[in-house]
Short mmCIF file of C-alpha atoms and ligand atoms in Angstrom, two decimals:
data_model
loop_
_atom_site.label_atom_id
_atom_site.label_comp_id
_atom_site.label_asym_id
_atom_site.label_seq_id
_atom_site.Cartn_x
_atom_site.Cartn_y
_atom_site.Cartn_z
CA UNK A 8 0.00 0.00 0.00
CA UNK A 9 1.78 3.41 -0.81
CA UNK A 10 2.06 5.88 1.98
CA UNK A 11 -0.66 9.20 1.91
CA UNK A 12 1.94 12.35 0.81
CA UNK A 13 1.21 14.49 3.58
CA UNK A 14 -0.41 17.15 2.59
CA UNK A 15 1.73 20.24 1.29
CA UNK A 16 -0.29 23.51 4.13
CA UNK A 17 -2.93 24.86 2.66
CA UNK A 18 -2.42 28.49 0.97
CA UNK A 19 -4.74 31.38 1.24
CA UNK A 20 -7.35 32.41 -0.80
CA UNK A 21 -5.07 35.46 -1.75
CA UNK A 22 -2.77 32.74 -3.41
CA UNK A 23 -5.68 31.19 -5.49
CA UNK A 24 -5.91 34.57 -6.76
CA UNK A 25 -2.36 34.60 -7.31
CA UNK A 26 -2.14 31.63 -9.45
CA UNK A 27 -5.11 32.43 -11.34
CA UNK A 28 -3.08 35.80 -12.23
CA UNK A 29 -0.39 34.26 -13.77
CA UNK A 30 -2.49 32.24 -16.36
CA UNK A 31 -4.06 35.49 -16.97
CA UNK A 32 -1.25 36.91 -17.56
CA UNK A 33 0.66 34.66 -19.25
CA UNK A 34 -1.00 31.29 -20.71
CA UNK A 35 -3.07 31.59 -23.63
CA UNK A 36 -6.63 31.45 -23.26
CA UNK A 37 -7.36 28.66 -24.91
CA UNK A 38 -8.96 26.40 -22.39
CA UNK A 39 -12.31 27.68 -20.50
CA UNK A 40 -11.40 26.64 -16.90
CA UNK A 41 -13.03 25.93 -13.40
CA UNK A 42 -12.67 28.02 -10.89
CA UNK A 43 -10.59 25.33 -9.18
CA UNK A 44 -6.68 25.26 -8.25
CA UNK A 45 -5.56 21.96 -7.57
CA UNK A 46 -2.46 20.83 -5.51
CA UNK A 47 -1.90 17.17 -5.22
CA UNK A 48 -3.95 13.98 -5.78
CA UNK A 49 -4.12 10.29 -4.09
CA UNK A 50 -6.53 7.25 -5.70
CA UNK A 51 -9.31 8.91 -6.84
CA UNK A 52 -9.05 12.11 -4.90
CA UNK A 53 -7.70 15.51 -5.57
CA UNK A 54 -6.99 18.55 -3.41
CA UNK A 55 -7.35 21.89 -4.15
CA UNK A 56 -5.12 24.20 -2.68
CA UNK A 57 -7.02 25.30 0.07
CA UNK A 58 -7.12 21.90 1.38
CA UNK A 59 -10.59 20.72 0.29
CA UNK A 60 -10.60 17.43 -1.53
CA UNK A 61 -12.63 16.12 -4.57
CA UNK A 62 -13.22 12.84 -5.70
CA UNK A 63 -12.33 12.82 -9.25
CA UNK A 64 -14.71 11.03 -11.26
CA UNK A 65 -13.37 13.18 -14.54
CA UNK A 66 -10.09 11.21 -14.15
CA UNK A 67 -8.63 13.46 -16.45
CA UNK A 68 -10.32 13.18 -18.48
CA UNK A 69 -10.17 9.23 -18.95
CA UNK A 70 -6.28 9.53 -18.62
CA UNK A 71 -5.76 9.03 -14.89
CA UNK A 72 -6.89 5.06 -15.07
CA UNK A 73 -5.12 4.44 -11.68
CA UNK A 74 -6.07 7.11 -10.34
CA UNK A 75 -3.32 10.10 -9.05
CA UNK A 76 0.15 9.34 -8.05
CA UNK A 77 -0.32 6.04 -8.46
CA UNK A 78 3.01 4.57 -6.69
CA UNK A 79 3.79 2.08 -9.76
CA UNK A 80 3.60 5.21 -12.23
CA UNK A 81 6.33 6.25 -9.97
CA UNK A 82 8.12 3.46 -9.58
CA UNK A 83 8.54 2.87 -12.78
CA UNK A 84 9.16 6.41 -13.56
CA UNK A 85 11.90 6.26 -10.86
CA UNK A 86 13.66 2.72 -12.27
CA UNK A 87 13.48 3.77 -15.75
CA UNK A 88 14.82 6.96 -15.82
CA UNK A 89 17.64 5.42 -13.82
CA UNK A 90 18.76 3.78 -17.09
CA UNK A 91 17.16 5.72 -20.09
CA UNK A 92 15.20 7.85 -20.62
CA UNK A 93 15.15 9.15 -23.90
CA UNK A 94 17.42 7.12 -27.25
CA UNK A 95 15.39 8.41 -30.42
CA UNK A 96 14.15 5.88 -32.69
CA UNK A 97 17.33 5.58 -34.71
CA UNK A 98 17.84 2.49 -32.35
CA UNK A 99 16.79 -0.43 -30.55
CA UNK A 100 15.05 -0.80 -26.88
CA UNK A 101 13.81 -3.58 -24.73
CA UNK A 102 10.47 -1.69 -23.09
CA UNK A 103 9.35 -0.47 -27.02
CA UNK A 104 9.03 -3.81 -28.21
CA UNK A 105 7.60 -5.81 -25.03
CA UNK A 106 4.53 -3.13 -25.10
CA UNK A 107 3.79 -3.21 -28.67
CA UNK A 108 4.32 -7.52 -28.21
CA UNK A 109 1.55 -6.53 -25.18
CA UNK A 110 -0.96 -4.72 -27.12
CA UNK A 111 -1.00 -6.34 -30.08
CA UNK A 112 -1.52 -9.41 -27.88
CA UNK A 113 -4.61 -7.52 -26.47
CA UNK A 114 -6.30 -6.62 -29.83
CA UNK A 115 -4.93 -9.24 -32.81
CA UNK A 116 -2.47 -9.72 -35.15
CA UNK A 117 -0.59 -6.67 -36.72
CA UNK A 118 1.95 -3.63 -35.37
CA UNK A 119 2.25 -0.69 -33.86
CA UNK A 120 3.75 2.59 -34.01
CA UNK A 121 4.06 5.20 -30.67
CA UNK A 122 3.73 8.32 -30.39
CA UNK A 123 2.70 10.75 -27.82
CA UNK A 124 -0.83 11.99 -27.63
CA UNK A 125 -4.60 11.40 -29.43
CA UNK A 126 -4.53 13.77 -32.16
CA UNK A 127 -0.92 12.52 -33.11
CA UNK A 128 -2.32 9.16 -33.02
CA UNK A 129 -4.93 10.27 -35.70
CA UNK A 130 -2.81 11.67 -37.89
CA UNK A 131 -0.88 8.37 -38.34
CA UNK A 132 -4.26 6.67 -39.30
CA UNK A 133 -4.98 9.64 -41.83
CA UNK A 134 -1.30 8.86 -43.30
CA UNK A 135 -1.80 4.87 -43.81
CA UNK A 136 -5.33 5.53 -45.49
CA UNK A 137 -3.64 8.08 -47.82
CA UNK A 138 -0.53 6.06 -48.32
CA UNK A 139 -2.72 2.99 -48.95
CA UNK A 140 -5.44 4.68 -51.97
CA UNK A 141 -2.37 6.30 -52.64
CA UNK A 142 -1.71 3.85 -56.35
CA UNK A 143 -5.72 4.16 -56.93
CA UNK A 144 -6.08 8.04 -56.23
CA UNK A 145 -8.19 7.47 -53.43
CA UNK A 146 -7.94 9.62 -49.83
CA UNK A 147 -11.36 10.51 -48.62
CA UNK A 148 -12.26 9.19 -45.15
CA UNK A 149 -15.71 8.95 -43.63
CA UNK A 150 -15.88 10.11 -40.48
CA UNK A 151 -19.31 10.48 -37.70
CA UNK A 152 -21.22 13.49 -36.84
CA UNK A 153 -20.72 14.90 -33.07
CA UNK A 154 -17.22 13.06 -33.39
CA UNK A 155 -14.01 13.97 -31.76
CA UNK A 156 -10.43 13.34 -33.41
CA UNK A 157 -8.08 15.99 -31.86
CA UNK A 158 -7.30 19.73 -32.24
CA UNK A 159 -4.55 19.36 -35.19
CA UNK A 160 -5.66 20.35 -38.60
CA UNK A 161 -6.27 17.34 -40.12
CA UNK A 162 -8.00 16.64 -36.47
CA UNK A 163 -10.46 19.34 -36.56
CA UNK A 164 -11.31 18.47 -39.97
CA UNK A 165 -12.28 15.03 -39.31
CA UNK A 166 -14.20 16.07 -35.99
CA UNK A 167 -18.01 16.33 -37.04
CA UNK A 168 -18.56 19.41 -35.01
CA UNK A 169 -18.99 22.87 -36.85
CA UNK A 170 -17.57 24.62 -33.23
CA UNK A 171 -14.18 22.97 -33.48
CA UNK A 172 -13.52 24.09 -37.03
CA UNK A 173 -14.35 27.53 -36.91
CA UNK A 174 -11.67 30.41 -37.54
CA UNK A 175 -8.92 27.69 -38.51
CA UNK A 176 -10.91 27.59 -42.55
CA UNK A 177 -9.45 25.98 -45.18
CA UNK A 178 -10.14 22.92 -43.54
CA UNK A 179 -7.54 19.70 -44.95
CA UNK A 180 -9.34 18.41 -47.84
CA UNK A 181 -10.23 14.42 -47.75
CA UNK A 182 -12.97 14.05 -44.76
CA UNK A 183 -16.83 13.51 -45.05
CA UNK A 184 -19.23 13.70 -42.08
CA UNK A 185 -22.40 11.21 -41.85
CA UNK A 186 -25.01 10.92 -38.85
CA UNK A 187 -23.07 8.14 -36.53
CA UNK A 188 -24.54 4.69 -36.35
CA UNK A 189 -26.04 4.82 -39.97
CA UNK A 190 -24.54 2.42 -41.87
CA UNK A 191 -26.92 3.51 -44.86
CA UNK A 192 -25.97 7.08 -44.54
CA UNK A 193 -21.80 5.29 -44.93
CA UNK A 194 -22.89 3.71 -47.83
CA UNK A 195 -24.60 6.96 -49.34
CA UNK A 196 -21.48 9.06 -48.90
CA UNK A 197 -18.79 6.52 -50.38
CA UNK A 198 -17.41 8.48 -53.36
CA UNK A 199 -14.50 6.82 -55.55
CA UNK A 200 -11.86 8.43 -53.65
CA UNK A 201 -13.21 7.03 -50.50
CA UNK A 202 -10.23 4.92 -49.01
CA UNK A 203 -11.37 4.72 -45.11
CA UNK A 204 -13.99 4.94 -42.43
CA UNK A 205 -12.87 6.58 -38.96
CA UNK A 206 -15.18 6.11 -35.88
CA UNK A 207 -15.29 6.23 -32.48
CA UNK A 208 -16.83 2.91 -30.68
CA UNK A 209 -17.91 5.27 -28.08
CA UNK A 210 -18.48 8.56 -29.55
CA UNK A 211 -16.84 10.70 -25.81
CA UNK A 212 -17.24 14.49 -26.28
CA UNK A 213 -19.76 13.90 -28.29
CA UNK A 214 -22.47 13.00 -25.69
CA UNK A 215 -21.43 9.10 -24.77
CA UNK A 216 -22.95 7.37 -27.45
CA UNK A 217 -21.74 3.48 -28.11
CA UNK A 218 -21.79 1.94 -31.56
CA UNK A 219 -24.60 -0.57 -32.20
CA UNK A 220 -23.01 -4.40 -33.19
CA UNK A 221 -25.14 -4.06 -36.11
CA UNK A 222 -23.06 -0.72 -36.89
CA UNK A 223 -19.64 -2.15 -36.23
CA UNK A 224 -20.56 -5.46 -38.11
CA UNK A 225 -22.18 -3.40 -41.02
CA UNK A 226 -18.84 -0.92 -41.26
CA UNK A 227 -17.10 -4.21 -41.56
CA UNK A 228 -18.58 -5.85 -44.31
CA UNK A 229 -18.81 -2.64 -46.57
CA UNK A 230 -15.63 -1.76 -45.93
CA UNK A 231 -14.68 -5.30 -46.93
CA UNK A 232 -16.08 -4.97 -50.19
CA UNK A 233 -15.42 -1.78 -51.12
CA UNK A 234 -11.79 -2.55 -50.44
CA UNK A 235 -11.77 0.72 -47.71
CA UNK A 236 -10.22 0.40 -44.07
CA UNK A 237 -11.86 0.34 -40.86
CA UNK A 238 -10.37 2.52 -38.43
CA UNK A 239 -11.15 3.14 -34.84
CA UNK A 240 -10.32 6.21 -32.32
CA UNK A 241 -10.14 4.31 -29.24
CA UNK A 242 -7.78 7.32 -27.45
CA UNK A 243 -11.16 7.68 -24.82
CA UNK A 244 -12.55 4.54 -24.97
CA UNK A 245 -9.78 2.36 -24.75
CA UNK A 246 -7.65 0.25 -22.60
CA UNK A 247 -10.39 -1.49 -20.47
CA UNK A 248 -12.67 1.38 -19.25
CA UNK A 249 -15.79 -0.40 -21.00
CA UNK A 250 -14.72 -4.08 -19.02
CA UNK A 251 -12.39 -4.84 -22.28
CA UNK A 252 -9.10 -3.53 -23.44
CA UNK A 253 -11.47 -2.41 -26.70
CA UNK A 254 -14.93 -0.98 -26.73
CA UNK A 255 -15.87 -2.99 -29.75
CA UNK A 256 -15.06 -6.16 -27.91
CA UNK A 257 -17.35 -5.21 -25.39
CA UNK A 258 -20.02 -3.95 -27.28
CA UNK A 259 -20.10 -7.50 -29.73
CA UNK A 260 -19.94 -9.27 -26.69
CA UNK A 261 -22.16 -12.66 -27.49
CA UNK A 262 -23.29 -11.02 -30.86
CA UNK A 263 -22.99 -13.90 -33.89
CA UNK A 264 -20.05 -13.13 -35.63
CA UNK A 265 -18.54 -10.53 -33.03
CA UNK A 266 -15.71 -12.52 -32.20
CA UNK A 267 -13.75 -12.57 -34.97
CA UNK A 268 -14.66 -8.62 -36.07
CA UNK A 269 -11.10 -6.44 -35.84
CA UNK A 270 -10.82 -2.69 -37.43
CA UNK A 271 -7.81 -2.24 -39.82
CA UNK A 272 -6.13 0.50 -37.68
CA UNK A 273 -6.46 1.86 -33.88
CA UNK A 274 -5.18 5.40 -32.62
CA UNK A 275 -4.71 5.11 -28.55
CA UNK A 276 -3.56 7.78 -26.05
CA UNK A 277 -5.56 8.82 -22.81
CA UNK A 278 -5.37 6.07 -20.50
CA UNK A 279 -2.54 4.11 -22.18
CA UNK A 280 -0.24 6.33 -20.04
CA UNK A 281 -2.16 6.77 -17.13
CA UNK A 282 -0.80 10.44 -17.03
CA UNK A 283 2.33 9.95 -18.71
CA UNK A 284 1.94 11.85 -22.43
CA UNK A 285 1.40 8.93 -25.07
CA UNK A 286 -0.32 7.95 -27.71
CA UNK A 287 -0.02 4.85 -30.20
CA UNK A 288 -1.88 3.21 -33.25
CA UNK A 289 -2.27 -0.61 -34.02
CA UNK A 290 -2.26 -1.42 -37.50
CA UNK A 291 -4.10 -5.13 -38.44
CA UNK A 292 -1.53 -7.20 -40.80
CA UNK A 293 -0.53 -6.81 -43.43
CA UNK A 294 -1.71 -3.32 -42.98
CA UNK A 295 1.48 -2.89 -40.54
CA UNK A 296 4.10 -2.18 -43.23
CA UNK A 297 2.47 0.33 -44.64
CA UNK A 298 4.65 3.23 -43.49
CA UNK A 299 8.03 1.68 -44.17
CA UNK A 300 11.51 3.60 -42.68
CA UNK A 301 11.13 7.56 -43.34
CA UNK A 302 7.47 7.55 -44.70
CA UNK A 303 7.00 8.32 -41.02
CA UNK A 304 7.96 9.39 -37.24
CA UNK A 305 8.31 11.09 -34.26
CA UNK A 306 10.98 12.19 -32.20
CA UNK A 307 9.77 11.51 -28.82
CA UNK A 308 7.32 8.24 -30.00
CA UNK A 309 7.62 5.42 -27.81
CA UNK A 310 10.93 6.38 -25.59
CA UNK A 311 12.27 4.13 -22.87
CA UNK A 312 10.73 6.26 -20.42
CA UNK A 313 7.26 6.68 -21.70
CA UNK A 314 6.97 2.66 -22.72
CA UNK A 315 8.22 1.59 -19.38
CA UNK A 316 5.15 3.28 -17.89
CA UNK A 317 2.61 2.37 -20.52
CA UNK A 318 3.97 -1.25 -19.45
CA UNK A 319 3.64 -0.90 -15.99
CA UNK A 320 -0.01 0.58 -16.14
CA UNK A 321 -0.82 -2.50 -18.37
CA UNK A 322 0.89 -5.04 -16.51
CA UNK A 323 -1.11 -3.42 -12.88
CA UNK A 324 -4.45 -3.49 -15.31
CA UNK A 325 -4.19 -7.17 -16.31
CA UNK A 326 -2.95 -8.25 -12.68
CA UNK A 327 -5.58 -6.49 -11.04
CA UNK A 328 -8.21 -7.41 -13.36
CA UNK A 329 -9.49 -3.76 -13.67
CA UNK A 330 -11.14 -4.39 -16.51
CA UNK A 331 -13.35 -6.56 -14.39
CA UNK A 332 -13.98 -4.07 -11.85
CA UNK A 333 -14.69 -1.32 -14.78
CA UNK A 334 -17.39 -3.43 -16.24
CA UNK A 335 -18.99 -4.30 -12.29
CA UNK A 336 -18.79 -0.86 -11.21
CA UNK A 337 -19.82 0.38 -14.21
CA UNK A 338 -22.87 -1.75 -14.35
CA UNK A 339 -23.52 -0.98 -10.70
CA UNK A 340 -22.96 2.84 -11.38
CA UNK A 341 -25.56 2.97 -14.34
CA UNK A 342 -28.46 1.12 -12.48
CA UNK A 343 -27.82 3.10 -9.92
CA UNK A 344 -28.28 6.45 -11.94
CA UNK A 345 -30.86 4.69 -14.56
CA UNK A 346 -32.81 4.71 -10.72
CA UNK A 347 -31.96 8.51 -9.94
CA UNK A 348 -33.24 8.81 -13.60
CA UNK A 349 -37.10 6.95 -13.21
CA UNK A 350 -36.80 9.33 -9.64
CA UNK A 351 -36.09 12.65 -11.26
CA UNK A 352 -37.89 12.14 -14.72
CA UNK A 353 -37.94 15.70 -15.41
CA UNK A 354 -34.10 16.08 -14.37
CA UNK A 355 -32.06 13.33 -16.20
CA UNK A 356 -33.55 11.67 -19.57
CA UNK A 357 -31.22 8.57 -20.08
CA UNK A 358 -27.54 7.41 -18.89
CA UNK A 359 -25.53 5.96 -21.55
CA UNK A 360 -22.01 4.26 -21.93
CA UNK A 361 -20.53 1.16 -21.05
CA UNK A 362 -18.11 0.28 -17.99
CA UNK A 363 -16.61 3.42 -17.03
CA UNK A 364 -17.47 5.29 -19.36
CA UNK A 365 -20.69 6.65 -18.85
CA UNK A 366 -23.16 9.96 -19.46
CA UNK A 367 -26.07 11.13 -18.05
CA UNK A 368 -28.02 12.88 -20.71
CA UNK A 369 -29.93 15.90 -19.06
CA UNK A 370 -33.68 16.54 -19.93
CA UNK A 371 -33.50 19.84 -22.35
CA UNK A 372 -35.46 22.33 -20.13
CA UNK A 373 -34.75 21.45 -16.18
CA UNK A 374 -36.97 23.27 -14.33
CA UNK A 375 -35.26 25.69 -11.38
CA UNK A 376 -31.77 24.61 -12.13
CA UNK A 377 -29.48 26.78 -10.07
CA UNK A 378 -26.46 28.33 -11.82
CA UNK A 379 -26.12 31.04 -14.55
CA UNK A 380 -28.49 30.45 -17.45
CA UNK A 381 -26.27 31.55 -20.30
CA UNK A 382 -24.39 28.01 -19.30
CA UNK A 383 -25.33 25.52 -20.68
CA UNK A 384 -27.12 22.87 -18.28
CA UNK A 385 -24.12 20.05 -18.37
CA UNK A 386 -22.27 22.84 -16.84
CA UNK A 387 -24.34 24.07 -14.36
CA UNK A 388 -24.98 20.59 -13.20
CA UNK A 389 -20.97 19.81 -13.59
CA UNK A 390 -20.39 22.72 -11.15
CA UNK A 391 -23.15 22.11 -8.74
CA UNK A 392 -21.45 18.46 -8.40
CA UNK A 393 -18.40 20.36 -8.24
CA UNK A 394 -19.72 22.52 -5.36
CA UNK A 395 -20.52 19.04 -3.30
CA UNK A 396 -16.97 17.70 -3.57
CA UNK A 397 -17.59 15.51 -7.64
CA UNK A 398 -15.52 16.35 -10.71
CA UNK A 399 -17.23 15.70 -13.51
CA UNK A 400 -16.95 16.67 -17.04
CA UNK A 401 -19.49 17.78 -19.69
CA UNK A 402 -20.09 16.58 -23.26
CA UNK A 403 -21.50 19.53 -24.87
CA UNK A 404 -24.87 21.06 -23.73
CA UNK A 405 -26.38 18.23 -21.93
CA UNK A 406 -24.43 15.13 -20.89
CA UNK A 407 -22.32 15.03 -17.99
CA UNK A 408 -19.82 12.15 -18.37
CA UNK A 409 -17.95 9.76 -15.58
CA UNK A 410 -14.64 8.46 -16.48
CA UNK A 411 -13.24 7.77 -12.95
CA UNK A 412 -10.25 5.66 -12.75
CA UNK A 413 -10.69 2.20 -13.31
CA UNK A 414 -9.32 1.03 -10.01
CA UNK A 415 -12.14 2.94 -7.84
CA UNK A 416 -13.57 0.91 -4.90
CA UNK A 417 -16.80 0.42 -4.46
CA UNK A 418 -17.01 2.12 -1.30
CA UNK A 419 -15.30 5.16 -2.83
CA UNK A 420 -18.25 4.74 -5.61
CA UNK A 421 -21.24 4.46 -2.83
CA UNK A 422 -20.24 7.46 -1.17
CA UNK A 423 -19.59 9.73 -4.58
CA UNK A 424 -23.31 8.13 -6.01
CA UNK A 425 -24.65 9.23 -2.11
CA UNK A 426 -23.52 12.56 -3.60
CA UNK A 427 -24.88 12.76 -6.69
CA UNK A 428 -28.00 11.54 -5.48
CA UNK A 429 -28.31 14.31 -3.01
CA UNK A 430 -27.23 16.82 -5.52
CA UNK A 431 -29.93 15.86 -8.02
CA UNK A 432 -32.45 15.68 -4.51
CA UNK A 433 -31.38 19.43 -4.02
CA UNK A 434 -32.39 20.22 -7.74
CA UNK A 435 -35.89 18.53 -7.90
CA UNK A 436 -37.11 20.09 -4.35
CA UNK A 437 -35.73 23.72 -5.13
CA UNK A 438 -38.17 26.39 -5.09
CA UNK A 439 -37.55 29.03 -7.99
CA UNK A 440 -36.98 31.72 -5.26
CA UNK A 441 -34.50 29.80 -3.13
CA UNK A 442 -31.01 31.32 -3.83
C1 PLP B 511 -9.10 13.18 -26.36
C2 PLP B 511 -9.42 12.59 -27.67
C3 PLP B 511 -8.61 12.81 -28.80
C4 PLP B 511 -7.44 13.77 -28.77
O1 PLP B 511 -6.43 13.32 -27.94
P1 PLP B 511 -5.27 14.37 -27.54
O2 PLP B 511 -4.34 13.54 -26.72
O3 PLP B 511 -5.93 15.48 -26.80
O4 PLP B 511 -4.67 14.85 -28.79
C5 PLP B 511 -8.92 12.17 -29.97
N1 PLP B 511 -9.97 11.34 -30.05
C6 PLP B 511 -10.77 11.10 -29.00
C7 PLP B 511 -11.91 10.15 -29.15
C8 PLP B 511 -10.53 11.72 -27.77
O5 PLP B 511 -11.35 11.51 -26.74
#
């Protein structure tokens, strides 16, 4: 068991102020923040800096899988950079090759490539679908309405959502939005330069919304026969936070044919370093020598350092089975809010998601919400939870999504659902007048 950091004194409001300053001052703008200033973090619990903790059911955004400071990040952190840290890919090393032996053991036959966050990740998947219509003239990739690929160019162009995009026009030519789980509406908007389908098995920021089977099975077969690859962003959904190390394995689970359904190409990030900056992408054979030496790269991708860790939060997921304890608590976690839901019809209109990855889709008018009405209502709920000691995050205007770390306890998930329940109690007995 690691030892509690003692907590570093608690600092004065003044100094909240202070730091705020300083991003006002000198970081750009470019992320709207809470009103929050956090010092250290332990499991699934953060601090702020004037001592008040928070359990963290944001995780990071579905990056902190073990939670904060988890003590075999830091041992392994520690060893590592004992030894190397950093080489370049101009040679060999041990840890590179065990984790890509690891994943690819995880997902099926085929290679990958590392590099160091989800957007990068993307952009090698845009490269091997251009580099593989690249004899036939073909580079146009499908991609899903309300879906999320990163904030690089060719990123924001294959996100279907008009907000991302704007001021950053011309958009990278090559990408083609449909509605998501419409495998017609696929088929409709294949043009003969199409060489590739991207999706997301759980669409994340764009409201928690899982691919049917039928979907995934249907991309499949077209994609099959129209000689196109099937790629999947799995940077949020990923590495057992739906109960397996792939949302599509989950979500064919006992569906004929499921078991033997693989994409052609998989970007990862998020939770694949627990914290540690890295992303990767699995290519399916043959598909895997696509990008042969100098077609591709990245100077930091897959360094001694950053592969020792992605190792280590593997080898603690498979020992611990916290895929297992994803897919019970995430079970447990849904009845319990599909319950909250049937309670507070007129608050909460459906949870979503699989394992721990899960939204709570808000009804479009709540009645006496509390909070500033030019927010939009994910927000205002996100920072009445906030308020009661829950992190959250929103996905857009009305989902509020969980993606705690996937070793939470299910005490730690009682008390944070006693929370939320009380929260959403608070909501449906408030009188308009009450402050
Ligand atoms: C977060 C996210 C990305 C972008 O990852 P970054 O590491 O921020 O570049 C891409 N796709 C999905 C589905 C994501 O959730």
């Amino acid at each position: 068991m690691k030892e509690i950091v003692p907590a570093p004194p608690p600092i004065v409001r003044n100094d909240v102020a202070t730091i705020q300053g300083l991003f006002q001052q000198n970081v750009v703008p470019s992320y709207g923040r809470f009103d929050l200033v956090l010092s250290h973090g332990t499991g699934p619990y953060v601090w702020d800096v004037t001592g008040r903790r928070y359990t963290d059911l944001g995780g990071g955004i579905a990056v902190n899988a073990l939670g904060h400071s988890p003590a075999a990040i830091t041992d392994a952190l520690i060893e590592q950079s004992r030894k190397l840290v950093h080489i370049s890919n101009l040679y060999y090393h041990e840890t590179q090759g065990r984790l890509a032996q690891n994943i690819v053991s995880l997902i099926g036959s085929g290679k990958i490539f590392f590099c160091n966050s989800g957007a990068e990740a993307n952009e090698g998947l845009y490269k091997v679908a251009r580099k593989f219509g690249h004899d036939e003239g073909r580079f146009e990739i499908i991609t899903a309405l309300n879906s999320f690929h990163g904030r690089t160019l060719a990123g924001i162009a294959a996100t279907g959502q008009d907000k991302i995009k704007k001021g950053f026009e011309p958009a990278v030519t090559g990408f083609r939005h449909v509605p998501y789980n419409d495998l017609q509406a696929v088929r409709d908007a294949i043009s003969p330069a199409t060489i590739a389908v991207l999706i997301e098995g759980i669409q994340g920021e764009g409201g928690v919304t899982p691919a049917t089977p039928e979907y995934l099975l249907g991309l499949r077969k077209l994609c099959d026969e129209r000689k196109m690859l099937l790629l999947m962003d799995a940077v949020q959904d990923g590495h057992f936070r739906t109960g397996r190390f792939q949302s599509f394995q989950r979500i064919l689970e006992g569906v004929p044919g499921g078991e033997t359904f693989l994409p052609d190409g998989i970007s990862m990030a998020k939770s694949l370093g627990a914290g540690f900056p890295m992303g990767a992408f699995w290519l399916r054979s043959p598909h895997g020598d696509l990008l042969s030496a100098g077609t591709h790269g990245t100077t930091y991708g897959g360094s001694p350092l950053a592969c020792s860790v992605a190792l280590k939060v593997l080898e603690v997921m498979q020992r611990e089975k916290l895929g297992d304890n994803a897919r019970m608590l995430g079970d447990w976690f849904k009845s319990k809010l599909r319950e909250l839901g049937e309670k507070h019809p007129g608050i909460i209109r459906e949870v979503r998601g699989h394992g721990l990855m899960l939204g709570i889709e808000l009804c479009p008018e709540i009645p006496n919400l509390p909070g500033d009405p030019a927010k939009a209502q994910s927000m205002r709920l996100v920072l009445l939870l906030q308020e009661a000691g829950i992190l959250t995050v929103p996905a857009g205007t009305q989902v509020i999504r969980l993606l705690p770390p996937l070793n939470l306890l299910q005490e730690q998930a009682v008390e944070a659902m006693q929370t939320i329940e009380t929260v959403f109690e608070r909501i449906a007995t408030r009188v308009p007048s009450a402050a």
